[in-house]
C-alpha positions as a printed NumPy array, in Angstrom:
array([[ -0.317,  17.258,   1.557],
       [ -2.291,  17.368,  -1.651],
       [ -4.374,  14.371,  -2.754],
       [ -7.647,  13.112,  -3.955],
       [ -9.203,  13.694,  -0.405],
       [ -8.082,  17.426,  -0.378],
       [-10.965,  19.578,   1.159],
       [-12.182,  16.599,   3.35 ],
       [-12.034,  17.196,   7.049],
       [-11.517,  14.403,   9.472],
       [-11.901,  14.721,  13.22 ],
       [-10.188,  11.902,  14.871],
       [-10.67 ,  11.057,  18.538],
       [ -7.376,   9.519,  19.493],
       [ -7.384,   6.03 ,  20.588],
       [ -5.383,   2.782,  19.958],
       [ -5.934,   0.03 ,  17.29 ],
       [ -7.264,   0.947,  13.832],
       [ -8.164,   4.565,  14.339],
       [ -4.614,   6.139,  14.108],
       [ -3.48 ,   3.881,  11.226],
       [ -6.752,   4.957,   9.273],
       [ -6.301,   8.574,  10.036],
       [ -2.802,   8.237,   8.72 ],
       [ -4.055,   6.752,   5.449],
       [ -6.655,   9.629,   5.033],
       [ -3.984,  12.221,   5.72 ],
       [ -1.759,  10.657,   3.337],
       [ -4.413,  10.856,   0.661],
       [ -4.859,  14.561,   1.36 ],
       [ -7.618,  14.928,   3.982],
       [ -7.226,  17.498,   6.616],
       [ -7.166,  15.479,   9.838],
       [ -7.443,  17.037,  13.302],
       [ -6.438,  14.557,  16.089],
       [ -7.659,  15.157,  19.535],
       [ -5.397,  13.683,  22.169],
       [ -6.079,  13.349,  25.957],
       [ -3.535,  15.491,  28.024],
       [ -2.346,  12.264,  29.711],
       [ -1.389,  10.859,  26.366],
       [  0.077,  13.954,  24.835],
       [  3.639,  13.175,  26.022],
       [  3.592,   9.717,  24.419],
       [  2.095,  11.218,  21.285],
       [  5.152,  13.532,  21.029],
       [  7.844,  10.727,  21.88 ],
       [  6.504,   7.882,  19.874],
       [  4.437,   7.025,  16.765],
       [  5.471,  10.231,  15.151],
       [  5.188,   8.9  ,  11.562],
       [  1.679,   7.147,  12.306],
       [  0.477,  10.504,  13.448],
       [  1.885,  12.395,  10.267],
       [ -0.087,  14.854,   8.521],
       [ -2.328,  15.861,  11.395],
       [ -3.184,  18.961,  13.331],
       [ -2.688,  17.685,  16.933],
       [ -4.939,  19.266,  19.56 ],
       [ -4.662,  18.324,  23.359],
       [ -7.89 ,  18.31 ,  25.069],
       [ -9.733,  16.49 ,  27.967],
       [-12.954,  15.119,  26.575],
       [-14.439,  14.891,  29.971],
       [-14.064,  18.612,  30.453],
       [-17.189,  20.245,  29.635],
       [-15.683,  23.404,  28.165],
       [-13.312,  21.338,  25.907],
       [-16.465,  19.436,  24.644],
       [-17.952,  22.842,  23.725],
       [-14.953,  23.633,  21.565],
       [-15.279,  20.206,  19.966],
       [-18.756,  21.088,  18.957],
       [-17.299,  23.619,  16.475],
       [-14.998,  20.99 ,  14.849],
       [-17.948,  18.484,  14.581],
       [-20.172,  21.227,  12.902],
       [-17.533,  21.659,  10.163],
       [-16.149,  17.986,   9.876],
       [-16.942,  15.707,   7.086],
       [-15.855,  12.575,   9.066],
       [-15.426,  11.796,  12.712],
       [-13.377,   8.519,  13.851],
       [-13.713,   7.318,  17.318],
       [-12.413,   3.972,  18.835],
       [-13.815,   3.943,  22.406],
       [-15.775,   0.985,  23.747],
       [-19.394,   1.026,  23.052],
       [-21.17 ,   3.767,  25.017],
       [-18.132,   5.828,  26.051],
       [-18.715,   8.424,  23.252],
       [-22.426,   8.715,  24.224],
       [-21.363,   9.268,  27.981],
       [-19.113,  12.081,  26.853],
       [-22.074,  13.636,  24.846],
       [-20.121,  12.975,  21.621],
       [-21.935,   9.918,  20.259],
       [-23.382,   9.682,  16.75 ],
       [-26.861,  10.936,  17.653],
       [-25.457,  14.143,  19.316],
       [-23.011,  14.66 ,  16.569],
       [-25.202,  14.126,  13.681],
       [-27.804,  16.533,  15.299],
       [-25.215,  19.262,  14.972],
       [-23.923,  18.111,  11.491],
       [-26.365,  15.839,   9.45 ],
       [-23.795,  15.427,   6.84 ],
       [-21.181,  13.897,   9.116],
       [-19.741,  10.449,   8.54 ],
       [-19.365,   8.918,  11.929],
       [-16.964,   5.999,  11.936],
       [-16.722,   3.714,  14.942],
       [-13.685,   1.537,  14.942],
       [-13.574,  -1.334,  17.613],
       [-12.207,  -4.656,  18.008],
       [-15.603,  -6.446,  18.784],
       [-18.099,  -4.143,  17.185],
       [-20.885,  -2.061,  18.554],
       [-22.966,  -5.041,  19.799],
       [-22.649,  -8.74 ,  20.542],
       [-21.69 , -10.542,  23.784],
       [-18.043,  -9.198,  23.773],
       [-18.741,  -5.65 ,  22.52 ],
       [-17.938,  -4.238,  26.008],
       [-14.822,  -6.241,  26.702],
       [-11.254,  -5.232,  26.195],
       [ -9.121,  -7.067,  23.688],
       [ -6.15 ,  -6.882,  21.428],
       [ -5.22 ,  -7.839,  17.838],
       [ -4.52 , -11.557,  18.94 ],
       [ -7.916, -12.019,  20.735],
       [ -9.796, -10.686,  17.651],
       [ -8.222, -12.932,  15.118],
       [ -8.227, -15.814,  17.415],
       [-12.008, -15.958,  17.347],
       [-12.312, -15.657,  13.593],
       [-10.197, -18.854,  12.928],
       [ -7.414, -16.78 ,  11.236],
       [ -5.049, -17.323,  14.105],
       [ -5.499, -21.079,  14.223],
       [ -4.644, -21.27 ,  10.418],
       [ -1.387, -19.258,  10.847],
       [  1.842, -20.751,  12.141],
       [  3.671, -24.   ,  12.348],
       [  2.197, -27.426,  12.367],
       [  2.636, -27.535,  16.111],
       [  1.068, -24.198,  17.309],
       [ -0.43 , -20.876,  15.991],
       [  1.895, -17.912,  15.626],
       [  0.703, -14.315,  15.965],
       [  1.191, -12.576,  12.477],
       [  2.171,  -9.088,  13.859],
       [ -0.854,  -7.008,  13.834],
       [ -1.195,  -6.931,  10.184],
       [ -4.251,  -9.269,   9.923],
       [ -6.304,  -7.861,  12.664],
       [ -5.984,  -4.164,  13.674],
       [ -4.486,  -3.004,  10.317],
       [ -5.898,  -5.351,   7.733],
       [ -9.262,  -6.079,   9.36 ],
       [ -9.563,  -2.83 ,  11.161],
       [ -7.859,   0.154,   9.601],
       [ -8.337,  -0.725,   6.102],
       [-12.13 ,  -1.284,   6.701],
       [-12.274,   2.069,   8.521],
       [-10.944,   3.902,   5.185],
       [-13.08 ,   1.659,   3.012],
       [-16.226,   2.531,   5.197],
       [-15.478,   6.143,   5.306],
       [-15.013,   6.542,   1.573],
       [-18.218,   4.573,   0.758],
       [-20.109,   6.752,   3.125],
       [-18.686,   9.866,   1.672],
       [-19.612,   8.577,  -1.818],
       [-23.163,   7.89 ,  -0.368],
       [-23.348,  11.346,   1.087],
       [-22.663,  12.956,  -2.301],
       [-25.741,  11.342,  -3.687],
       [-28.134,  11.702,  -0.644],
       [-26.821,  14.779,   1.192],
       [-26.833,  12.664,   4.306],
       [-24.055,  11.29 ,   6.501],
       [-24.041,   7.872,   8.138],
       [-22.809,   5.81 ,  11.014],
       [-20.243,   3.102,  10.134],
       [-19.548,   0.286,  12.59 ],
       [-16.088,  -1.212,  11.928],
       [-15.237,  -4.28 ,  13.789],
       [-11.788,  -5.871,  13.613],
       [-13.494,  -9.296,  13.833],
       [-15.912,  -8.496,  10.92 ],
       [-12.972,  -7.132,   8.738],
       [-10.807, -10.197,   9.42 ],
       [-13.618, -12.57 ,   8.551],
       [-14.123, -10.623,   5.298],
       [-10.281, -11.056,   4.546],
       [-10.655, -14.788,   5.18 ],
       [-13.363, -15.221,   2.496],
       [-11.082, -16.757,  -0.112],
       [ -9.802, -19.137,   2.347],
       [-13.244, -20.027,   3.68 ],
       [-14.323, -20.604,   0.001],
       [-11.418, -23.096,  -0.418],
       [-12.545, -24.779,   2.845],
       [-16.111, -24.96 ,   1.709],
       [-14.82 , -26.771,  -1.517],
       [-12.937, -29.319,   0.425],
       [ -9.589, -27.713,  -0.695],
       [ -8.482, -26.448,   2.64 ],
       [ -8.065, -28.459,   5.859],
       [ -8.04 , -27.131,   9.414],
       [ -4.382, -28.48 ,   9.825],
       [ -1.782, -25.893,   9.786],
       [  0.964, -26.377,   7.124],
       [ -1.236, -28.778,   5.31 ],
       [ -2.554, -26.304,   2.612],
       [ -1.467, -24.647,  -0.433],
       [ -0.821, -21.176,   1.006],
       [  0.198, -22.023,   4.596],
       [  3.561, -23.705,   3.908],
       [  2.059, -27.306,   3.321],
       [  3.564, -27.406,  -0.203],
       [  7.164, -27.653,  -1.013],
       [  6.782, -24.981,  -3.618],
       [  5.186, -22.43 ,  -1.446],
       [  7.174, -21.983,   1.809],
       [ 10.567, -20.651,   2.997],
       [ 13.96 , -22.483,   3.162],
       [ 16.999, -21.999,   5.221],
       [ 20.36 , -21.06 ,   3.475],
       [ 23.762, -22.129,   4.44 ],
       [ 24.257, -18.84 ,   6.289],
       [ 20.941, -19.069,   8.449],
       [ 19.049, -16.572,   6.295],
       [ 16.001, -17.684,   4.169],
       [ 14.58 , -17.648,   0.655],
       [ 10.722, -17.474,  -0.048],
       [  9.385, -19.739,  -2.634],
       [  6.028, -19.163,  -4.3  ],
       [  6.444, -21.399,  -7.438],
       [  2.658, -22.538,  -7.801],
       [  2.223, -22.383, -11.511],
       [  3.928, -25.081, -13.585],
       [  6.214, -22.701, -15.435],
       [  7.509, -21.089, -12.121],
       [  7.942, -24.622, -10.685],
       [ 10.002, -25.623, -13.66 ],
       [ 12.291, -22.67 , -13.216],
       [ 12.535, -23.367,  -9.56 ],
       [ 13.748, -26.871, -10.089],
       [ 16.253, -25.696, -12.786],
       [ 17.648, -22.826, -10.646],
       [ 18.184, -25.256,  -7.762],
       [ 20.038, -27.501, -10.227],
       [ 17.475, -30.342,  -9.764],
       [ 16.179, -30.596, -13.471],
       [ 18.055, -33.891, -13.901],
       [ 16.827, -35.274, -10.733],
       [ 13.932, -37.709, -10.707],
       [ 11.561, -36.009,  -8.504],
       [  7.916, -36.863,  -7.823],
       [  5.234, -34.732,  -9.784],
       [  4.703, -31.226,  -8.39 ],
       [  1.284, -32.019,  -6.72 ],
       [  1.81 , -35.616,  -5.801],
       [  0.791, -35.741,  -2.175],
       [  2.885, -38.763,  -1.261],
       [  5.954, -37.215,  -2.804],
       [  5.742, -33.973,  -0.998],
       [  8.307, -35.167,   1.807],
       [ 10.789, -36.149,  -1.06 ],
       [ 10.584, -32.813,  -2.938],
       [ 10.681, -30.782,   0.402],
       [ 13.974, -32.53 ,   1.414],
       [ 15.515, -32.16 ,  -2.034],
       [ 14.687, -28.38 ,  -2.007],
       [ 15.902, -27.956,   1.645],
       [ 19.118, -29.663,   0.818],
       [ 19.777, -27.603,  -2.369],
       [ 19.097, -24.293,  -0.659],
       [ 21.093, -25.363,   2.35 ],
       [ 24.225, -25.88 ,   0.314],
       [ 24.758, -22.112,  -0.297],
       [ 24.283, -18.697,   1.463],
       [ 21.324, -16.543,   0.594],
       [ 23.353, -14.219,  -1.492],
       [ 24.103, -17.16 ,  -3.948],
       [ 20.508, -17.805,  -4.431],
       [ 19.763, -14.097,  -4.926],
       [ 22.086, -14.207,  -7.939],
       [ 20.672, -17.574,  -9.252],
       [ 17.06 , -16.183,  -9.179],
       [ 17.633, -12.494,  -9.933],
       [ 16.751, -12.941, -13.57 ],
       [ 14.97 , -16.332, -13.381],
       [ 11.246, -15.887, -13.213],
       [ 10.455, -18.54 , -10.523],
       [  8.75 , -16.473,  -7.81 ],
       [ 11.725, -16.859,  -5.582],
       [ 12.879, -14.018,  -3.366],
       [ 15.04 , -13.443,  -0.391],
       [ 13.483, -12.984,   2.958],
       [ 14.79 ,  -9.512,   3.976],
       [ 14.932,  -7.849,   7.277],
       [ 13.631,  -4.336,   7.521],
       [ 17.174,  -2.811,   7.197],
       [ 17.718,  -4.86 ,   4.171],
       [ 14.268,  -4.175,   2.622],
       [ 14.862,  -0.384,   2.608],
       [ 17.906,  -0.713,   0.223],
       [ 16.476,  -3.392,  -2.146],
       [ 16.614,  -2.08 ,  -5.621],
       [ 12.775,  -2.446,  -6.083],
       [ 11.835,  -0.934,  -2.846],
       [ 14.349,   1.914,  -3.332],
       [ 13.416,   2.6  ,  -6.9  ],
       [  9.666,   3.273,  -5.81 ],
       [ 10.637,   5.103,  -2.688],
       [  8.326,   2.678,  -0.738],
       [ 10.398,   2.765,   2.341],
       [ 12.642,   5.553,   3.287],
       [ 14.953,   6.276,   6.16 ],
       [ 13.737,   8.949,   8.632],
       [ 15.423,  10.55 ,  11.591],
       [ 13.637,   8.016,  13.868],
       [ 13.775,   4.938,  11.84 ],
       [ 12.065,   3.58 ,   8.579],
       [  9.045,   5.419,   7.143],
       [  6.407,   3.885,   4.588],
       [  5.977,   6.312,   2.046],
       [  2.023,   5.731,   1.809],
       [ -0.271,   3.927,  -0.561],
       [ -1.985,   3.927,  -2.913],
       [ -0.599,   6.229,  -5.529],
       [ -2.61 ,   8.484,  -7.649],
       [ -1.76 ,   9.968, -11.165],
       [ -3.383,  13.159, -10.282],
       [ -0.985,  13.723,  -7.409],
       [  2.178,  12.076,  -8.912],
       [  5.322,  12.688,  -6.794],
       [  3.427,  13.367,  -3.516],
       [  4.567,  10.904,  -0.912],
       [  4.282,  10.845,   2.844],
       [  6.441,  13.61 ,   4.618],
       [  9.807,  12.812,   5.81 ],
       [ 10.312,  13.912,   8.477],
       [  6.696,  13.803,   9.337],
       [  4.637,  17.039,   8.998],
       [  2.339,  17.794,  11.77 ],
       [  1.369,  20.71 ,  13.842],
       [ -0.052,  21.547,  17.283],
       [ -2.942,  23.794,  17.795],
       [ -5.623,  24.53 ,  20.399],
       [ -9.34 ,  23.44 ,  19.983],
       [-10.029,  27.2  ,  19.196],
       [ -7.133,  27.584,  16.753],
       [ -8.241,  24.269,  14.904],
       [-12.025,  25.331,  14.859],
       [-11.26 ,  28.809,  13.48 ],
       [ -9.177,  27.223,  10.702],
       [-12.062,  25.137,   9.762],
       [-14.546,  27.864,  10.01 ],
       [-12.442,  30.012,   7.716]])
């Protein structure tokens, strides 16, 4: 694929968590990504996650094998970026740590993607997305008033992890263009999640955010920023924060003649919430989709994945497409210099030996 990162060579030592998703994004932007997979994981790579592994050259190699590590040295020598997601110390024991690799290639950007980071009391422990966001306060703030609810893996591994891998790699490449030297980038899902939380932390510091779930502006604590059930059991999402949107919401619901409490009257919230819930509950979701289709009220249907792919806006932009094995995200962001290029469907990837991959990069 062409893209703004065309000519950048990325060596991805396969793992779980943020690394594969970051490799996908870099490949979508045109980087030449070689993904090295353990033999025991090779079958799984072929049978699952094909679209997350898109755009790569897939190499099967045992990193514990001395001969394989010798072959990796050639790839390291010609790489611009190396991404690894092992626990701290594992890459060093394999002879593939940042000191060893940057001794071979001083221009190398070495990105280390972990949940806990390279140091700290928990750095050597296992964990998953739910554990990382639990320690940041993010999980406590998400869910119903009664209990926290895990928000998929979007907040931790992909938002706080993979996006910061990409950001760190691009920043280090920009720095290298000025200094000629690579860098070691420590990406922790915990660190990234806390960075994502900064706007909420700031509101909390100003006394505008409480630690009670569903008690705040953006967590379902306001009648005008939450979801409502329709008569068919499906839902509408309401985000009518600004007064003009709120006025259109009230009008769309047929409540403009009703004597409702003021929009931000704390004591009146239960009354407004019941009025909105009763109104939405009188009709199926399709009715409300029609009502708010051309009414600028920040009101949208809550779609399933199957419904999302056929929505006119998603369809017009080609954001989601149907692939042979399910839905495929076309990739983001978009660049005018490579207009028309989207993620391949079906996914374009190829397999190669270590020697073949190294020879391609040498040539």
